[in-house]
mmCIF file of C-alpha atoms in Angstrom:
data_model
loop_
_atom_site.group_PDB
_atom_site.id
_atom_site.type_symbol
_atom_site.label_atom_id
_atom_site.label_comp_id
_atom_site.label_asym_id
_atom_site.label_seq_id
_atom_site.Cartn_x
_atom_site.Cartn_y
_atom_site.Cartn_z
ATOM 1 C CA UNK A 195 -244.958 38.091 23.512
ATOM 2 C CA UNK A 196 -248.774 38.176 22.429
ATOM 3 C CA UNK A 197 -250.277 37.313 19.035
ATOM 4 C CA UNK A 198 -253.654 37.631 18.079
ATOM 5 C CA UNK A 199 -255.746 34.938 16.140
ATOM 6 C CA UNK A 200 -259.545 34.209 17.153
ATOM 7 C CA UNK A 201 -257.862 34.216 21.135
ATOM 8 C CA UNK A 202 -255.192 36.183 22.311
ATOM 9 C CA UNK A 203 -252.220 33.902 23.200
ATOM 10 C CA UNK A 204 -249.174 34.701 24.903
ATOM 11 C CA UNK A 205 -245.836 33.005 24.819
ATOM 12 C CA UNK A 206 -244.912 31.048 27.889
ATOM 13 C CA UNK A 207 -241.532 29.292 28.615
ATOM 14 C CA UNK A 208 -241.125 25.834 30.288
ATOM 15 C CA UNK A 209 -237.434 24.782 30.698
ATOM 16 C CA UNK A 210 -237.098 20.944 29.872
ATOM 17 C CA UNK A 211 -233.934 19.241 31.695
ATOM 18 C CA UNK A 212 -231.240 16.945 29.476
ATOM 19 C CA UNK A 213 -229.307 14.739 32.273
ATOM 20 C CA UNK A 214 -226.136 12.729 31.598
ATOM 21 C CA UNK A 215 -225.952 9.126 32.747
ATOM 22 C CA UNK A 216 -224.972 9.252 36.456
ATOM 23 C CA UNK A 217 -227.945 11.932 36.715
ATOM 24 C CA UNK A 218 -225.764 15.148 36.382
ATOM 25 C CA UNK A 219 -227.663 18.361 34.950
ATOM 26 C CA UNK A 220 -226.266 18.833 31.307
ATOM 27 C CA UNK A 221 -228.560 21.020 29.430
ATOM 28 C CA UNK A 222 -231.688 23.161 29.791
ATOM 29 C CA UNK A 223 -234.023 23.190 26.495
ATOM 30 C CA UNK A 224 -235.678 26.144 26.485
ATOM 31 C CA UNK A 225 -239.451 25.391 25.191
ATOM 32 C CA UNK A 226 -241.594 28.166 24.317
ATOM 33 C CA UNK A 227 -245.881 27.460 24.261
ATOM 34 C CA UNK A 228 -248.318 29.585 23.145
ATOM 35 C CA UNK A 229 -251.356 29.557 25.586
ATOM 36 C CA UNK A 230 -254.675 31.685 25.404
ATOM 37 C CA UNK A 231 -255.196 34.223 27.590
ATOM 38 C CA UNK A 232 -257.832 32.369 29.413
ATOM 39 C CA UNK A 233 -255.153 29.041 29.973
ATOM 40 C CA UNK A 234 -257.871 27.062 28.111
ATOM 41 C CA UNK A 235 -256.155 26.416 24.815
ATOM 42 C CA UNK A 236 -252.987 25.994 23.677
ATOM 43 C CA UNK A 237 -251.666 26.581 20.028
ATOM 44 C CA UNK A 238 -248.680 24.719 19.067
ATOM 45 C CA UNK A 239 -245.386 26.379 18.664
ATOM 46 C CA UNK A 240 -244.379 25.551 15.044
ATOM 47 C CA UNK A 241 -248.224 26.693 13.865
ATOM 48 C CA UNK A 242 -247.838 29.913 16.063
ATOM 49 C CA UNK A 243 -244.064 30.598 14.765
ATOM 50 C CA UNK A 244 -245.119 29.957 11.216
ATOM 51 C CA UNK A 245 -247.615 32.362 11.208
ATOM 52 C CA UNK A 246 -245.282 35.345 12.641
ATOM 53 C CA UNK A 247 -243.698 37.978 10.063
ATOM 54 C CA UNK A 248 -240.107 38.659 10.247
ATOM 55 C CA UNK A 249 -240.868 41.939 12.513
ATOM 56 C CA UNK A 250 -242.998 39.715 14.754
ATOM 57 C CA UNK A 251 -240.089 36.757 14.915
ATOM 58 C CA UNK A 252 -237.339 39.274 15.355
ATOM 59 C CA UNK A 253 -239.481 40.595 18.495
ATOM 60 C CA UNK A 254 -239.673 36.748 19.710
ATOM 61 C CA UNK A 255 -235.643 36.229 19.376
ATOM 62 C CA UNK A 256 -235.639 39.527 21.341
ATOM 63 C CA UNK A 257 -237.978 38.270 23.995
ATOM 64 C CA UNK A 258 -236.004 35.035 24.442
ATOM 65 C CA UNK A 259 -232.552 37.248 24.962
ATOM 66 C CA UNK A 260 -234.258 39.014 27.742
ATOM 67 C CA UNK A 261 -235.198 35.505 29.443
ATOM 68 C CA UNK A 262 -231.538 34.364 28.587
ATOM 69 C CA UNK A 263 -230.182 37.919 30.145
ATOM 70 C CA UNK A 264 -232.525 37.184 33.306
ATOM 71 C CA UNK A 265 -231.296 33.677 33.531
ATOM 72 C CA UNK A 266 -227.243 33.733 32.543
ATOM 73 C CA UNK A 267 -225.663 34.041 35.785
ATOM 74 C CA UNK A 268 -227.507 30.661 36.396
ATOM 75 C CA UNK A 269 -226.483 29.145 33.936
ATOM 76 C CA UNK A 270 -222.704 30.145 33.934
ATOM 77 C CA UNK A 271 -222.272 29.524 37.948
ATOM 78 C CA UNK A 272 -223.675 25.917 36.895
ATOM 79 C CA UNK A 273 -222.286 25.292 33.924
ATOM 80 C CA UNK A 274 -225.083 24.360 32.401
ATOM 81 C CA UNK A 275 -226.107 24.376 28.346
ATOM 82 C CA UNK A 276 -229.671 26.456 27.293
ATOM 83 C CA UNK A 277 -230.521 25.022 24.356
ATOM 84 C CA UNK A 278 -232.500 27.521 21.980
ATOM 85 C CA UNK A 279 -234.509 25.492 19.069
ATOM 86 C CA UNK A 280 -234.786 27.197 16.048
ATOM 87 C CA UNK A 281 -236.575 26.780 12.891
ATOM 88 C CA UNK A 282 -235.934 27.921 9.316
ATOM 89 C CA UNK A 283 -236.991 31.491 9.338
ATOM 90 C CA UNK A 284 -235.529 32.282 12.692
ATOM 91 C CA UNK A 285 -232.247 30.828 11.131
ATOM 92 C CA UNK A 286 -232.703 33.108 8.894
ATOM 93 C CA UNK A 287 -232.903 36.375 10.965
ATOM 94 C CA UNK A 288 -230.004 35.176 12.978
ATOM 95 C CA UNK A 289 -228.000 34.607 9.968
ATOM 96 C CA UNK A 290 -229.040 38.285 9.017
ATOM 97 C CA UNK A 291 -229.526 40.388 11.691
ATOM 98 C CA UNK A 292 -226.321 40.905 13.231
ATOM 99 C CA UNK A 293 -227.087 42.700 16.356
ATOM 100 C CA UNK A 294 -229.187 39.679 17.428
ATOM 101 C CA UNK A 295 -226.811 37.205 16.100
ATOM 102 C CA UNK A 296 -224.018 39.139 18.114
ATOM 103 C CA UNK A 297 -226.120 39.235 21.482
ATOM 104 C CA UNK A 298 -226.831 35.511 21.411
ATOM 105 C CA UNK A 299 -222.735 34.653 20.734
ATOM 106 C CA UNK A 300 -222.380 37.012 23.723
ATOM 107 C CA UNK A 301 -223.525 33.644 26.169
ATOM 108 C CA UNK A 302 -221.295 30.987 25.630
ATOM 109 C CA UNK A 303 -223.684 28.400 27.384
ATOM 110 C CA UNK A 304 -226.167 28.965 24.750
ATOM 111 C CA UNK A 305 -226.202 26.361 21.516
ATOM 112 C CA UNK A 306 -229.031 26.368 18.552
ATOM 113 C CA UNK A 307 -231.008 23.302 18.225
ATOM 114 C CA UNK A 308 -232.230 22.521 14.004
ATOM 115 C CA UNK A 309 -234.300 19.471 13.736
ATOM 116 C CA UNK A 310 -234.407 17.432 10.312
ATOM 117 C CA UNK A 311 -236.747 19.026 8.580
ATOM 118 C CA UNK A 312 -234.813 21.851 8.073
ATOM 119 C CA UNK A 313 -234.384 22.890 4.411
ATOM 120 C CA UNK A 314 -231.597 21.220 2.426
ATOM 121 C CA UNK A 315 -230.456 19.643 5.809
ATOM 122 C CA UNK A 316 -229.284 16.615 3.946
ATOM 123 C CA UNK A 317 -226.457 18.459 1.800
ATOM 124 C CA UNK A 318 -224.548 18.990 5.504
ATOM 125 C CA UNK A 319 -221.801 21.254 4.454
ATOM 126 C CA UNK A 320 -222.906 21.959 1.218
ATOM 127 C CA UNK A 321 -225.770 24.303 3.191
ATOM 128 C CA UNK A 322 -224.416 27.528 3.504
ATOM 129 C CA UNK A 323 -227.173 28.499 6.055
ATOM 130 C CA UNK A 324 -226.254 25.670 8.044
ATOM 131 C CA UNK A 325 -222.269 26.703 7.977
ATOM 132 C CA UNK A 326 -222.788 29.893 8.788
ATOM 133 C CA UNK A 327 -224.529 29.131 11.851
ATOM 134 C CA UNK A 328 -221.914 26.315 12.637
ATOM 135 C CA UNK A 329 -219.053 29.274 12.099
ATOM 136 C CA UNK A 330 -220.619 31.172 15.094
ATOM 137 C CA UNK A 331 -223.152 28.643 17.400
ATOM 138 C CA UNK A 332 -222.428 25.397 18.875
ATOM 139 C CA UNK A 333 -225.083 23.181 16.956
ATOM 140 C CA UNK A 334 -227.298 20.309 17.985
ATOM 141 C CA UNK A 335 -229.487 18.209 15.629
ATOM 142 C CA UNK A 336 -233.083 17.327 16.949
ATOM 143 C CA UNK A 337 -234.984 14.395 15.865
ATOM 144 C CA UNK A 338 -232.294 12.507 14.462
ATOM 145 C CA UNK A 339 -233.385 9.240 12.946
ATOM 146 C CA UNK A 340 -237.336 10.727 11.984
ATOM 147 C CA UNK A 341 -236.865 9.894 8.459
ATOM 148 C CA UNK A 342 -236.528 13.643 7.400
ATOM 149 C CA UNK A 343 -232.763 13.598 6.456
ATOM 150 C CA UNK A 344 -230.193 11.410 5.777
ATOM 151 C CA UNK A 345 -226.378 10.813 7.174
ATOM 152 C CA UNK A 346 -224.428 13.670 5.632
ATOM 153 C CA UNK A 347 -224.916 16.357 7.867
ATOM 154 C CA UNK A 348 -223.776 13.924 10.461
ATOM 155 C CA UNK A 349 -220.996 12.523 8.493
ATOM 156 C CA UNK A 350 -219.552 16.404 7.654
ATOM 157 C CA UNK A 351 -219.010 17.186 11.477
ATOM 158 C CA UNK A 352 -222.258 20.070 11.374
ATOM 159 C CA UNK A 353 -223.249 18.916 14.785
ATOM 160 C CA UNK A 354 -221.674 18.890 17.763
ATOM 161 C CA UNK A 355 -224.420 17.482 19.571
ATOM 162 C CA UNK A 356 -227.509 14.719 17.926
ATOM 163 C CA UNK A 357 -230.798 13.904 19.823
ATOM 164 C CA UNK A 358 -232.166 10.789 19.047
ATOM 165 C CA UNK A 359 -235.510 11.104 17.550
ATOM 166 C CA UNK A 360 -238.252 9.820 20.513
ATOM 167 C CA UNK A 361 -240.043 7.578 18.233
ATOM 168 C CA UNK A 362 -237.703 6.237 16.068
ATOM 169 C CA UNK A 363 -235.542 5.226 19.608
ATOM 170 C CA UNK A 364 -239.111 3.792 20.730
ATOM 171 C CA UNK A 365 -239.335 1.753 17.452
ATOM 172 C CA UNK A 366 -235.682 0.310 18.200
ATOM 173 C CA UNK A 367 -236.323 -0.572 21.563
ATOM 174 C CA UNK A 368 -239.184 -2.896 19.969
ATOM 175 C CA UNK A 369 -237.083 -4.836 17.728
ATOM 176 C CA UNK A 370 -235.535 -8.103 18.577
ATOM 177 C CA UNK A 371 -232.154 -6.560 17.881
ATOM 178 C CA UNK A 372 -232.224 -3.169 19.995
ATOM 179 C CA UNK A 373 -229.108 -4.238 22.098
ATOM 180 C CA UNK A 374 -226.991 -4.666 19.489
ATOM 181 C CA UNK A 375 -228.424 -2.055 16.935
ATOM 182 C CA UNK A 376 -228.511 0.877 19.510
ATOM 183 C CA UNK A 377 -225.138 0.386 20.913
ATOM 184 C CA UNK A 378 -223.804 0.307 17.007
ATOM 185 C CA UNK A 379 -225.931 3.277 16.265
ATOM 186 C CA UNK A 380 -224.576 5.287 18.919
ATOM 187 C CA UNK A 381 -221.252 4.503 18.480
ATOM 188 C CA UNK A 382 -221.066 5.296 14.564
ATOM 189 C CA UNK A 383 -222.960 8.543 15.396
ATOM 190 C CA UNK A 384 -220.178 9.592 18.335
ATOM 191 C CA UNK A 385 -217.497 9.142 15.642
ATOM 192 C CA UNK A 386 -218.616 12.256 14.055
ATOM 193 C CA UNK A 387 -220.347 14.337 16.705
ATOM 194 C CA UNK A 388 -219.043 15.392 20.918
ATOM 195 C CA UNK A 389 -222.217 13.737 22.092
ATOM 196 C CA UNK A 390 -225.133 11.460 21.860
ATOM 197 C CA UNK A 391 -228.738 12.251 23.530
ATOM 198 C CA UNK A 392 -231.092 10.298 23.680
ATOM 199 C CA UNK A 393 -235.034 11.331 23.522
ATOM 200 C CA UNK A 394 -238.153 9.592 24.888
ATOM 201 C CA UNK A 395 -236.996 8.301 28.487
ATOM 202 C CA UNK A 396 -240.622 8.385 29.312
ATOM 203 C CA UNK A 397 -240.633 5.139 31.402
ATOM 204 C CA UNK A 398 -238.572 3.355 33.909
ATOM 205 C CA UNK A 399 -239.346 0.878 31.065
ATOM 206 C CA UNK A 400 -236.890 2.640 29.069
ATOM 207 C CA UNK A 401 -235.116 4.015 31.215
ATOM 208 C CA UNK A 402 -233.914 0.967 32.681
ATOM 209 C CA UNK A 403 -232.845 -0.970 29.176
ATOM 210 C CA UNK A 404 -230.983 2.051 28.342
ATOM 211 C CA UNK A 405 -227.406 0.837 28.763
ATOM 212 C CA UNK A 406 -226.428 4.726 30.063
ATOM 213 C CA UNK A 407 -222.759 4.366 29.610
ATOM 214 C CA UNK A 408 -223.005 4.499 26.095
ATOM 215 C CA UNK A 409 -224.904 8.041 25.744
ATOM 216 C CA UNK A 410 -224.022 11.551 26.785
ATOM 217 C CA UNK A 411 -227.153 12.836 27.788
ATOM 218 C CA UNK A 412 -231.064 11.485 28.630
ATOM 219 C CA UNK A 413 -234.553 13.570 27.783
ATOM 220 C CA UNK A 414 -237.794 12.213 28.572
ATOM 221 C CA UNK A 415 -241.214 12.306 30.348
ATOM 222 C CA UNK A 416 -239.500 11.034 33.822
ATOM 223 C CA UNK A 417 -238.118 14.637 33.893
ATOM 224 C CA UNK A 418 -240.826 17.082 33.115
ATOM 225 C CA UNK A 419 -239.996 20.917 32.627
ATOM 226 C CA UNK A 420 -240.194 23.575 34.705
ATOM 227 C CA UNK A 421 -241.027 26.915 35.118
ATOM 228 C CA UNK A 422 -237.829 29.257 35.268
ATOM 229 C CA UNK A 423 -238.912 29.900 38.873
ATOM 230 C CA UNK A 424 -237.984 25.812 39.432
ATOM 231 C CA UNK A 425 -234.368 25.855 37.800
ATOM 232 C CA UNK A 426 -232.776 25.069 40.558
ATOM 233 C CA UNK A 427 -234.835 22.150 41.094
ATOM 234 C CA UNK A 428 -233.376 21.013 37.866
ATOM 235 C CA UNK A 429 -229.971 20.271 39.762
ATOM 236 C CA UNK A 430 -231.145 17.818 42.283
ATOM 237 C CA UNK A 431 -229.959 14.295 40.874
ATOM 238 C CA UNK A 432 -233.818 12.650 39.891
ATOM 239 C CA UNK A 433 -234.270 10.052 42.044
ATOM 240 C CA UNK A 434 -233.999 7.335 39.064
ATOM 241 C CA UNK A 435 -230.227 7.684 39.197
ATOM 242 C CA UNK A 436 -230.200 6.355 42.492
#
């Protein structure tokens, strides 16, 4: 879509790869950016989305469903997860709007990712918004562990899938302890969600402390996205696995 501030930006979409531990494709996230119409600057996504009316929003959900209608064979003959994040007021018009909410149930492969700051995130299933979209998505929580919420949603079984927050697995890996507190973390957390991802495998550094056994599925900057052009790409075990 385009939106108009003091540049005209469109929205772009770079598919970012989630890979379990013995390097098997498990999810596609699907990141939108909003880039001028010149490629020379780049607005980020939450400022763009916030400034959107609910006509202009319900025209990006739209947009995305044609990329997922483009994409879906793909994604079924691969079994592989796209994982749409949302925000608050695109929450809302799913909640809402049934003929969108309908067309995105229509993919299977396709779960909705909330990060903490969502509103009222903390009362897990005492948020209706957040039950309602558990009754008819699959659910992932993003940024897990950034300070923004606490335990309950995790506790209540709202999330079938938590991503470690980047920094806050960055700031365990620098503590004396981080092979005994991230194993205990992740193992608490998998009592009460299907899996475990972890965020911020930006360095064989990383990479190669992470004890990959213990966690479902791996994001980072060793794994850059791609284009939709490059999915297939995407399916090739990364050579780190090896």
């Amino acid at each position: 879509m385009k939106i108009q501030f003091d540049a005209v930006f469109n929205s772009r979409y770079l598919c970012q790869p989630i890979y379990s531990g013995e390097g098997k494709l498990l999810a596609v996230e699907l990141v939108c950016r909003f880039v001028s119409i010149d490629n020379k600057l780049l607005m980020p996504t939450e400022l763009a989305l916030n400034s959107l009316n609910t006509q202009q929003l319900t025209h990006f959900l739209t947009e995305q469903l044609f990329w997922v209608k483009e994409h879906a064979c793909w994604f079924e003959e691969n079994q592989v997860v796209l994982n749409i994040p949302i925000e608050q007021k695109l929450a809302k018009i799913i909640i809402e709007n049934v003929q969108i909410r309908e067309r995105l149930k229509a993919y299977s492969f396709i779960h909705l990712c909330i990060g903490e700051t969502f509103p009222l995130i903390s009362e897990g299933q005492r948020n209706s918004h957040l039950m309602i979209l558990k009754s008819h998505f699959t659910l992932w929580l993003d940024d897990f562990g950034s300070g923004n919420a606490n335990m309950a949603p995790v506790f209540d079984h709202v999330f079938s899938w938590v991503k470690l927050d980047r920094s806050f697995f960055w700031e365990l890996f620098r503590g004396e302890n981080y092979t005994i507190v991230l194993p205990l973390l992740i193992k608490n957390v998998n009592r009460f969600c299907r899996n475990i991802v972890i965020d911020g495998l930006d360095s064989m550094e990383y990479f190669e402390a992470l004890n990959k056994s213990e966690v479902q599925g791996m994001k980072g900057r060793l794994w850059p996205g791609v284009e939709d052009s490059a999915l297939n790409s995407l399916l090739h075990k990364p050579p780190q696995f090896y």
